[in-house]
N, CA and C of each residue as an Amber inpcrd file, in Angstrom:
protein
   531
   0.8380000  -1.1860000  -0.0070000  -0.0060000  -0.0140000   0.0000000
   0.8920000   1.2580000   0.0100000   0.4360000   2.2800000  -0.6800000
   1.0630000   3.5580000  -0.7100000   0.1330000   4.6160000  -0.1560000
   0.6520000   5.6060000   0.5520000  -0.1730000   6.6580000   1.1250000
   0.4020000   8.0110000   0.7600000  -0.4140000   8.8260000   0.0780000
  -0.0180000  10.1350000  -0.3580000  -0.7510000  11.2090000   0.4860000
   0.0380000  12.1290000   1.0300000  -0.5110000  13.2530000   1.7930000
  -0.2570000  14.4950000   0.9800000  -1.3190000  15.2700000   0.7510000
  -1.2210000  16.5150000  -0.0050000  -1.6200000  17.6670000   0.9390000
  -0.6760000  18.4170000   1.4260000  -0.9610000  19.5250000   2.3230000
  -0.7320000  20.8530000   1.5820000  -1.8430000  21.5790000   1.4450000
  -1.7220000  22.9320000   0.8830000  -1.1220000  23.8310000   1.9270000
  -0.3040000  24.7590000   1.5020000   0.3090000  25.7010000   2.4620000
  -0.7680000  26.4240000   3.2810000  -0.4330000  26.9060000   4.4290000
  -1.3490000  27.6640000   5.2570000  -1.5640000  29.0700000   4.7020000
  -2.5540000  29.7390000   5.2280000  -2.9270000  31.0840000   4.7550000
  -1.7740000  32.0490000   4.7900000  -1.5540000  32.7300000   3.6550000
  -0.4140000  33.6260000   3.5730000  -0.9180000  35.0820000   3.5960000
   0.0500000  35.9360000   3.9090000  -0.2160000  37.3840000   3.8940000
   0.0800000  37.9260000   2.4750000  -0.3700000  39.1500000   2.2400000
  -0.1320000  39.7920000   0.9250000   0.5070000  41.1390000   1.1330000
   1.7090000  41.2220000   1.7400000   2.3360000  42.5140000   1.9560000
   2.6690000  43.2170000   0.6780000   2.5030000  44.5340000   0.6120000
   2.8060000  45.3240000  -0.5850000   4.2600000  45.2070000  -0.9430000
   4.5230000  45.0900000  -2.2370000   5.9060000  45.0780000  -2.7010000
   6.6270000  43.7460000  -2.5400000   5.9560000  42.7140000  -2.0690000
   6.5640000  41.4070000  -1.8730000   6.1600000  40.4510000  -3.0500000
   7.0970000  39.8320000  -3.6790000   6.7910000  38.9040000  -4.7570000
   6.0540000  37.6980000  -4.2050000   5.2370000  37.0840000  -5.0720000
   4.4110000  35.9750000  -4.6240000   5.2510000  34.8620000  -3.9930000
   6.4060000  34.5650000  -4.5260000   7.2470000  33.5360000  -4.0030000
   7.7230000  33.7870000  -2.5850000   7.8240000  35.0660000  -2.1940000
   8.3130000  35.4550000  -0.8610000   7.2350000  35.8170000   0.1210000
   5.9690000  35.5660000  -0.2050000   4.8860000  35.8970000   0.7410000
   4.9470000  35.0540000   2.0000000   4.9170000  35.6760000   3.2000000
   4.9670000  34.9660000   4.4730000   3.5680000  34.4940000   4.8840000
   3.5000000  33.7050000   5.9280000   2.2090000  33.2560000   6.4340000
   1.5380000  34.4220000   7.2090000   0.2260000  34.4260000   7.1370000
  -0.5970000  35.3470000   7.8740000  -0.7650000  34.7560000   9.3030000
  -1.1570000  35.5820000  10.2800000  -1.3900000  35.0270000  11.6360000
  -2.3640000  33.8040000  11.6660000  -3.4290000  33.8730000  10.8760000
  -4.3250000  32.6860000  10.8030000  -3.6580000  31.4760000  10.2140000
  -2.7320000  31.7330000   9.2650000  -1.9650000  30.6200000   8.6900000
  -1.0340000  29.9730000   9.6890000  -0.4140000  30.7880000  10.5070000
   0.4810000  30.2800000  11.5450000  -0.3290000  29.3660000  12.4680000
  -1.4860000  29.8090000  12.9260000  -2.3410000  29.0230000  13.8220000
  -2.7880000  27.7210000  13.1380000  -3.1650000  27.8210000  11.8510000
  -3.6240000  26.6480000  11.1040000  -2.5120000  25.6140000  10.9450000
  -1.3220000  26.0450000  10.6220000  -0.2270000  25.1310000  10.4650000
   0.0750000  24.3260000  11.7370000  -0.0130000  25.0350000  12.8550000
   0.2060000  24.3520000  14.1440000  -0.9090000  23.3480000  14.4140000
  -2.1450000  23.6730000  14.0770000  -3.2460000  22.7090000  14.2520000
  -3.0230000  21.4840000  13.4220000  -2.5990000  21.6500000  12.1930000
  -2.3700000  20.5040000  11.2980000  -1.2060000  19.6740000  11.8520000
  -0.1420000  20.3050000  12.3130000   0.9710000  19.5630000  12.9340000
   0.5410000  18.7670000  14.1330000  -0.3050000  19.3180000  14.9840000
  -0.8450000  18.6170000  16.1530000  -1.6840000  17.3900000  15.6660000
  -2.4500000  17.6090000  14.6240000  -3.2880000  16.5330000  14.0760000
  -2.4120000  15.3960000  13.5560000  -1.4060000  15.7140000  12.7890000
  -0.5410000  14.6600000  12.2510000   0.1360000  13.8570000  13.3500000
   0.5350000  14.5710000  14.4230000   1.1360000  13.8600000  15.5690000
   0.1560000  12.9490000  16.2530000  -1.0850000  13.4460000  16.5080000
  -2.0970000  12.6210000  17.1930000  -2.4540000  11.3840000  16.3600000
  -2.4170000  11.5310000  15.0320000  -2.7930000  10.4080000  14.1850000
  -1.6440000   9.4650000  13.8870000  -0.4560000   9.7990000  14.3750000
   0.7320000   8.9870000  14.2500000   1.0860000   8.7460000  12.7820000
   0.8670000   9.7400000  11.9450000   1.2750000   9.6230000  10.5350000
   2.7740000   9.7050000  10.4540000   3.3570000   8.9190000   9.5640000
   4.8130000   8.8780000   9.4370000   5.2440000   8.6140000   8.0070000
   5.0290000   9.6100000   7.0930000   5.5350000   9.3730000   5.7090000
   7.0440000   9.3070000   5.6950000   7.5540000   8.4480000   4.8420000
   9.0080000   8.2750000   4.7370000   9.6580000   9.4230000   4.0110000
   8.9140000  10.0920000   3.1870000   9.4610000  11.1600000   2.3700000
   8.5520000  12.3870000   2.4180000   9.1740000  13.5970000   2.5890000
   8.4510000  14.8610000   2.6270000   9.1110000  15.7650000   1.6230000
   8.3050000  16.3340000   0.7160000   8.8390000  17.2230000  -0.3190000
   8.0580000  18.5390000  -0.2350000   8.8050000  19.6390000  -0.1670000
   8.2100000  20.9540000   0.0950000   8.5350000  21.9040000  -1.0170000
   7.5900000  22.7100000  -1.4030000   7.8480000  23.7850000  -2.3510000
   8.8000000  24.7880000  -1.7140000   9.7090000  25.3830000  -2.4460000
  10.6300000  26.3390000  -1.8370000  10.0570000  27.7330000  -1.5770000
   8.8110000  27.9640000  -1.9260000   8.1690000  29.2810000  -1.6250000
   8.1550000  29.4960000  -0.1380000   8.2830000  30.7460000   0.2480000
   8.3880000  31.0720000   1.7000000   7.1930000  30.5400000   2.4820000
   5.9690000  30.6940000   1.9710000   4.8010000  30.2930000   2.7380000
   4.7440000  28.7660000   2.9250000   5.3040000  27.9970000   1.9860000
   5.2910000  26.5220000   2.1650000   6.4000000  26.1160000   3.1200000
   7.5300000  26.7700000   3.0470000   8.6230000  26.4750000   3.9900000
   8.2110000  26.8050000   5.4130000   7.5290000  27.9510000   5.5860000
   7.0360000  28.3390000   6.9150000   5.9510000  27.3760000   7.3860000
   5.0980000  26.9240000   6.4970000   4.0620000  25.9150000   6.8570000
   4.7710000  24.6790000   7.3620000   5.7560000  24.2060000   6.6300000
   6.4920000  22.9860000   7.0200000   7.1670000  23.1570000   8.3400000
   7.8020000  24.2890000   8.5890000   8.5150000  24.5320000   9.8420000
   7.5020000  24.4410000  11.0040000   6.3870000  25.0770000  10.9150000
   5.3900000  25.0730000  12.0220000   4.7470000  23.6990000  12.1830000
   4.4260000  23.0240000  11.0950000   3.8500000  21.6910000  11.1660000
   4.8410000  20.7320000  11.8070000   6.1020000  20.8220000  11.3870000
   7.0880000  19.8930000  11.9480000   7.3950000  20.1460000  13.4160000
   7.3330000  21.4060000  13.8390000   7.5640000  21.7020000  15.2600000
   6.4660000  21.0230000  16.1200000   5.2310000  21.0830000  15.6500000
   4.1410000  20.4990000  16.3670000   4.1290000  18.9640000  16.2740000
   4.4880000  18.4680000  15.1010000   4.3810000  17.0510000  14.7420000
   5.6100000  16.2670000  15.2010000   6.8140000  16.8120000  14.9370000
   8.0690000  16.1890000  15.1930000   8.2170000  14.8230000  14.5740000
   8.0660000  14.7030000  13.2460000   8.1920000  13.4410000  12.5650000
   9.6440000  12.9210000  12.6520000   9.7810000  11.6610000  12.8230000
  11.1100000  11.0540000  12.9510000  11.4210000  10.2270000  11.7390000
  12.6460000  10.3820000  11.2740000  13.1390000   9.5030000  10.2400000
  12.6970000   9.7920000   8.8160000  11.9220000  10.8580000   8.5860000
  11.5490000  11.1710000   7.2150000  12.6450000  11.8890000   6.4850000
  12.7400000  11.6010000   5.1970000  13.6700000  12.3100000   4.3480000
  12.9440000  13.5860000   3.8700000  13.4990000  14.7540000   4.1450000
  12.8580000  16.0210000   3.7850000  13.6700000  16.7240000   2.7290000
  12.9840000  17.2030000   1.7020000  13.6890000  17.9660000   0.6630000
  12.7590000  19.0400000   0.0800000  13.3680000  19.9860000  -0.6350000
  12.5950000  20.9880000  -1.3610000  12.6900000  20.6370000  -2.7950000
  11.6090000  20.9820000  -3.5920000  11.5890000  20.7520000  -5.0200000
  10.9110000  21.9410000  -5.6610000  11.6620000  22.6920000  -6.4280000
  11.1690000  23.9080000  -7.0810000  10.0310000  23.5940000  -8.0230000
   9.9260000  22.3790000  -8.5520000   8.8380000  22.0320000  -9.4640000
   7.4760000  22.1500000  -8.8580000   7.3650000  22.0890000  -7.5250000
   6.0550000  22.1270000  -6.8850000   5.4250000  23.5500000  -6.9660000
   6.3130000  24.5830000  -6.9570000   5.7960000  25.9460000  -7.0120000
   5.1430000  26.1950000  -8.3650000   3.9000000  26.5800000  -8.3860000
   3.1560000  26.8920000  -9.6350000   3.1250000  25.6680000 -10.5670000
   3.1140000  24.4930000 -10.0160000   3.1810000  23.2500000 -10.8060000
   1.8820000  22.9370000 -11.4880000   1.9860000  22.4220000 -12.6660000
   0.8210000  21.8970000 -13.3670000   0.4550000  20.5530000 -12.8330000
  -0.7300000  20.1090000 -13.1460000  -1.1760000  18.7620000 -12.7380000
  -0.1980000  17.6840000 -13.2030000   0.2370000  17.8100000 -14.4370000
   1.1880000  16.8360000 -14.9990000   2.4910000  16.7810000 -14.2650000
   2.9990000  17.9350000 -13.8940000   4.2630000  18.0400000 -13.1480000
   4.1200000  17.3740000 -11.7650000   3.0090000  17.6600000 -11.0600000
   2.7660000  17.0620000  -9.7360000   2.6310000  15.5360000  -9.8560000
   1.9260000  15.0840000 -10.8550000   1.7840000  13.6310000 -11.0430000
   3.1450000  12.9740000 -11.3310000   3.9650000  13.5920000 -12.1460000
   5.2920000  13.0760000 -12.4250000   6.1220000  13.0330000 -11.1430000
   6.0310000  14.0720000 -10.3170000   6.7990000  14.1300000  -9.0600000
   6.4040000  12.9430000  -8.1470000   5.1130000  12.6760000  -8.0640000
   4.6280000  11.5350000  -7.2520000   5.1890000  10.2390000  -7.8250000
   5.1350000  10.0850000  -9.0990000   5.5820000   8.8510000  -9.7630000
   7.1200000   8.6400000  -9.6030000   7.8700000   9.6900000  -9.3520000
   9.2950000   9.5910000  -9.1500000   9.6950000   9.0840000  -7.7610000
   8.7260000   8.9920000  -6.8990000   9.0300000   8.5870000  -5.5260000
   9.6290000   7.2220000  -5.5000000  10.7160000   7.0120000  -4.7660000
  11.3530000   5.6870000  -4.6680000  10.3660000   4.6500000  -4.1620000
  10.4420000   3.4410000  -4.6400000   9.4930000   2.3780000  -4.1860000
   9.6230000   2.0370000  -2.7240000  10.8010000   2.3220000  -2.1290000
  10.9750000   1.9590000  -0.6970000  10.2970000   2.9780000   0.2400000
   9.6690000   4.0000000  -0.3050000   8.9420000   4.9870000   0.5180000
   7.4320000   4.7050000   0.4780000   6.8690000   4.1080000   1.5030000
   5.4540000   3.7920000   1.4480000   4.5490000   5.0060000   1.6440000
   5.0990000   6.1080000   2.2080000   4.3100000   7.3410000   2.4020000
   5.0370000   8.5300000   1.9110000   4.3000000   9.4270000   1.2430000
   4.8350000  10.6510000   0.6920000   3.9720000  11.8180000   1.0580000
   4.5920000  12.8630000   1.6570000   3.8940000  14.1280000   1.9880000
   4.4380000  15.2050000   1.0540000   3.5310000  15.8290000   0.3110000
   3.8810000  17.0120000  -0.4840000   3.2720000  18.2400000   0.1380000
   4.0210000  19.3060000   0.2530000   3.4810000  20.5480000   0.7200000
   3.6250000  21.6240000  -0.3760000   2.4800000  22.1040000  -0.8250000
   2.5190000  22.9960000  -1.9790000   1.2830000  23.8980000  -2.1170000
   0.8210000  23.9930000  -3.3410000  -0.0940000  25.0380000  -3.7300000
  -1.2620000  24.5640000  -4.5180000  -2.2930000  25.4280000  -4.5410000
  -3.4200000  25.2270000  -5.4800000  -3.2070000  26.1260000  -6.6850000
  -3.8270000  25.8000000  -7.7930000  -4.8490000  24.8110000  -7.9790000
  -4.3580000  23.3620000  -8.1560000  -3.0190000  23.2190000  -8.2740000
  -2.4580000  21.9220000  -8.5890000  -2.7970000  20.8300000  -7.5720000
  -2.7780000  21.1650000  -6.2660000  -3.0490000  20.1210000  -5.2140000
  -4.5020000  19.6520000  -5.3000000  -5.4300000  20.5480000  -5.4710000
  -6.8520000  20.1510000  -5.5650000  -7.0390000  19.3000000  -6.8050000
  -6.4220000  19.7100000  -7.9270000  -6.5810000  18.9690000  -9.1840000
  -6.0120000  17.5620000  -9.0290000  -4.8360000  17.4400000  -8.4190000
  -4.1670000  16.1350000  -8.2330000  -4.9900000  15.2500000  -7.3410000
  -5.4900000  15.7540000  -6.2410000  -6.2850000  14.9910000  -5.2850000
  -7.5640000  14.4830000  -5.9990000  -8.2290000  15.3100000  -6.7760000
  -9.4190000  14.8750000  -7.4870000  -9.0990000  13.8770000  -8.6120000
  -8.0000000  14.0620000  -9.2570000  -7.6090000  13.1400000 -10.3540000
  -7.3630000  11.7260000  -9.8040000  -6.6330000  11.6940000  -8.7050000
  -6.2030000  10.3890000  -8.1560000  -7.2590000   9.6400000  -7.3450000
  -8.2260000  10.3850000  -6.7870000  -9.2480000   9.7880000  -5.8750000
 -10.3990000   9.2510000  -6.6720000 -10.7300000   7.9960000  -6.3550000
 -11.8820000   7.3310000  -6.9390000 -13.0940000   7.7320000  -6.1440000
 -14.0570000   8.3680000  -6.7510000 -15.2530000   8.8670000  -6.0830000
 -16.0350000   7.7180000  -5.4550000 -16.0060000   6.5330000  -6.0340000
 -16.8240000   5.4010000  -5.5440000 -16.2560000   4.8580000  -4.2600000
 -14.9770000   4.6950000  -4.1640000 -14.3730000   4.0480000  -2.9500000
 -13.9270000   5.0410000  -1.8890000 -13.9040000   6.3490000  -2.2060000
 -13.4470000   7.3380000  -1.2500000 -14.5050000   7.5900000  -0.1730000
 -14.0690000   8.1240000   0.9750000 -14.9760000   8.4700000   2.0340000
 -15.9040000   9.5980000   1.5140000 -17.1870000   9.2920000   1.4290000
 -18.1570000  10.1710000   0.7630000 -18.1250000  11.6350000   1.1850000
 -18.3490000  11.9040000   2.4590000 -18.4060000  13.2930000   2.9440000
 -17.1080000  14.0350000   2.6390000 -15.9940000  13.3720000   2.9110000
 -14.6780000  14.0550000   2.6530000 -14.4940000  14.3120000   1.1720000
 -14.8710000  13.3870000   0.3440000 -14.6940000  13.5720000  -1.1000000
 -15.5470000  14.7660000  -1.5810000 -16.7980000  14.8410000  -1.1480000
 -17.6510000  15.8910000  -1.5310000 -17.1050000  17.2720000  -1.0630000
 -16.6440000  17.3510000   0.1600000 -16.0980000  18.5500000   0.6860000
 -14.8410000  18.9800000  -0.0720000 -13.9930000  17.9840000  -0.4150000
 -12.7480000  18.2940000  -1.1340000 -13.0580000  18.8590000  -2.5490000
 -14.0710000  18.2770000  -3.1800000 -14.3690000  18.7450000  -4.5640000
 -15.0110000  20.1450000  -4.5780000 -15.5660000  20.5520000  -3.4680000
 -16.1360000  21.9020000  -3.3540000 -15.0750000  22.9610000  -3.0790000
 -14.1570000  22.6660000  -2.2080000 -13.1250000  23.6250000  -1.7910000
 -11.9550000  22.9200000  -1.1840000 -10.7490000  23.3230000  -1.5460000
  -9.5160000  22.8280000  -0.9970000  -8.8140000  24.0180000  -0.3450000
  -9.2380000  24.3810000   0.8870000  -8.7250000  25.6080000   1.5060000
  -7.2580000  25.4820000   1.9270000  -6.6680000  26.6290000   2.2760000
  -5.3050000  26.6220000   2.7400000  -5.2220000  25.7730000   4.0140000
  -4.1000000  25.1040000   4.1340000  -3.7920000  24.1730000   5.2460000
  -4.6690000  22.9810000   5.2640000  -5.3230000  22.6550000   4.1460000
  -6.1010000  21.4340000   4.0400000  -5.1880000  20.2690000   3.7230000
  -5.5540000  19.0710000   4.2500000  -4.7370000  17.8770000   4.0840000
  -5.6110000  16.7840000   3.4790000  -5.2100000  16.3040000   2.3190000
  -5.8560000  15.1240000   1.7180000  -4.9220000  13.9340000   1.9460000
  -5.5150000  12.7940000   2.3400000  -4.8120000  11.5680000   2.5690000
  -5.3710000  10.5440000   1.6250000  -4.5650000  10.0710000   0.6670000
  -5.0460000   9.1750000  -0.4120000  -4.2450000   7.8850000  -0.3420000
  -4.9780000   6.7800000  -0.2220000  -4.3670000   5.4470000  -0.1700000
  -4.4530000   4.7610000  -1.5230000  -3.3580000   4.0360000  -1.8680000
  -3.2720000   3.2920000  -3.1200000  -2.9730000   1.8670000  -2.7800000
  -3.7140000   0.9200000  -3.3210000  -3.5490000  -0.5120000  -3.0570000
  -2.5270000  -1.1000000  -4.0320000  -1.3190000  -0.5630000  -4.0060000
  -0.2480000  -1.0460000  -4.9020000   1.1130000  -0.8950000  -4.2030000
   2.1170000  -1.4540000  -4.8070000   3.4340000  -1.4480000  -4.1640000
   4.4040000  -0.4870000  -4.8110000   3.9300000   0.3800000  -5.6760000
   4.8120000   1.3610000  -6.2940000   4.0900000   2.6920000  -6.4230000
   4.7490000   3.6780000  -6.9410000   4.1650000   5.0180000  -7.0810000
   3.7140000   5.3280000  -8.5170000   3.5050000   4.3420000  -9.3120000
   3.0400000   4.5580000 -10.7220000   1.5120000   4.6330000 -10.7060000
   1.0400000   5.6730000  -9.9930000  -0.4140000   5.8590000  -9.7690000
  -1.0510000   6.4150000 -11.0680000  -2.3180000   6.0520000 -11.2350000
  -3.0420000   6.4950000 -12.4200000  -4.3710000   7.1510000 -11.9220000
  -5.0280000   7.8800000 -12.7620000  -6.2980000   8.5280000 -12.3610000
  -7.2660000   7.5270000 -11.7370000  -7.9190000   8.0160000 -10.6630000
  -8.9250000   7.2830000  -9.9210000  -8.4380000   5.9390000  -9.3430000
  -7.1200000   5.8310000  -9.1140000  -6.5880000   4.6040000  -8.5120000
  -6.4670000   4.6820000  -7.0130000  -6.7310000   5.8200000  -6.4420000
  -6.6220000   5.9980000  -5.0120000  -7.9350000   6.1110000  -4.2990000
  -7.9160000   5.8810000  -3.0190000  -9.0920000   6.0730000  -2.1700000
  -8.8000000   7.2250000  -1.2360000  -9.5900000   8.3160000  -1.3040000
  -9.4570000   9.3960000  -0.4150000  -9.8750000   8.8740000   0.9770000
  -8.8490000   8.7030000   1.8100000  -9.0950000   8.1360000   3.1420000
  -9.6410000   9.2020000   4.1050000  -9.1480000  10.4470000   3.9000000
  -9.6920000  11.5660000   4.6810000  -9.2500000  12.8730000   4.0490000
 -10.0550000  13.9030000   4.3720000  -9.7810000  15.2560000   3.9460000
 -10.0490000  16.1530000   5.1770000  -8.9850000  16.7360000   5.7040000
  -9.0290000  17.4790000   6.9440000  -8.7000000  18.9520000   6.6680000
  -9.5310000  19.8300000   7.2110000  -9.3260000  21.2820000   7.0610000
  -9.1030000  21.8920000   8.4380000  -8.5160000  23.0890000   8.5090000
  -8.3100000  23.7360000   9.7760000  -9.5820000  23.9140000  10.5650000
 -10.7230000  24.2140000   9.9000000 -11.9790000  24.3860000  10.5900000
 -12.3870000  23.1410000  11.3930000 -12.1460000  21.9350000  10.8190000
 -12.4570000  20.7110000  11.5300000 -11.5600000  20.5120000  12.7710000
 -10.4370000  21.2030000  12.7760000  -9.4440000  21.0840000  13.8910000
  -9.5840000  22.2270000  14.9060000 -10.6460000  23.0430000  14.7470000
 -10.8750000  24.1400000  15.6780000 -10.4190000  25.5110000  15.1760000
  -9.9480000  25.5600000  13.9530000  -9.4870000  26.8290000  13.3850000
 -10.4570000  27.3730000  12.3660000  -9.9550000  28.0470000  11.3390000
 -10.7750000  28.6720000  10.3040000 -10.2720000  28.1520000   8.9760000
 -11.2380000  27.9700000   8.0260000 -10.8770000  27.6400000   6.6480000
 -10.7500000  28.9480000   5.8710000  -9.6820000  29.1040000   5.1430000
  -9.4510000  30.2390000   4.2950000  -9.2480000  29.7720000   2.8560000
  -9.4120000  30.6730000   1.9050000  -9.2190000  30.2980000   0.4930000
  -7.8100000  29.8830000   0.2440000
């Protein structure tokens, strides 16, 4: 079995004169990232590989999530391809994951993450309420967990089961665009 985690960065600020790539997290984003980190720790999730977009808001999201979660033993890296990635680029990145990594966490951006989650999740086998919520809105700091009943990362459309879709609001925070 393979498990893919898709975490959209937390809510960012829009300071004047700052390029998109350098936008920091907003206060609500900081709180949401910590909530998600606490959730990952409580659920005992342990992906073997974590790949983060190098944009400031994703790096800050990862820092706050990891402080609350404290994952052990995961290989963490940045990949510039995640920033402003197309659906095809994100799918290729997933497929490049080494076969010895049963779990992969990507931290990045929309619209690519929402598109990838919907492409890979089979509506019939996925958790109904979570699937419907995910297809309506994939807010900042939302986490999709998709399971694949295979032994490699050569995933194809609708081959995964959306096991859960968690948003900051469900964790006691606020959902933002």
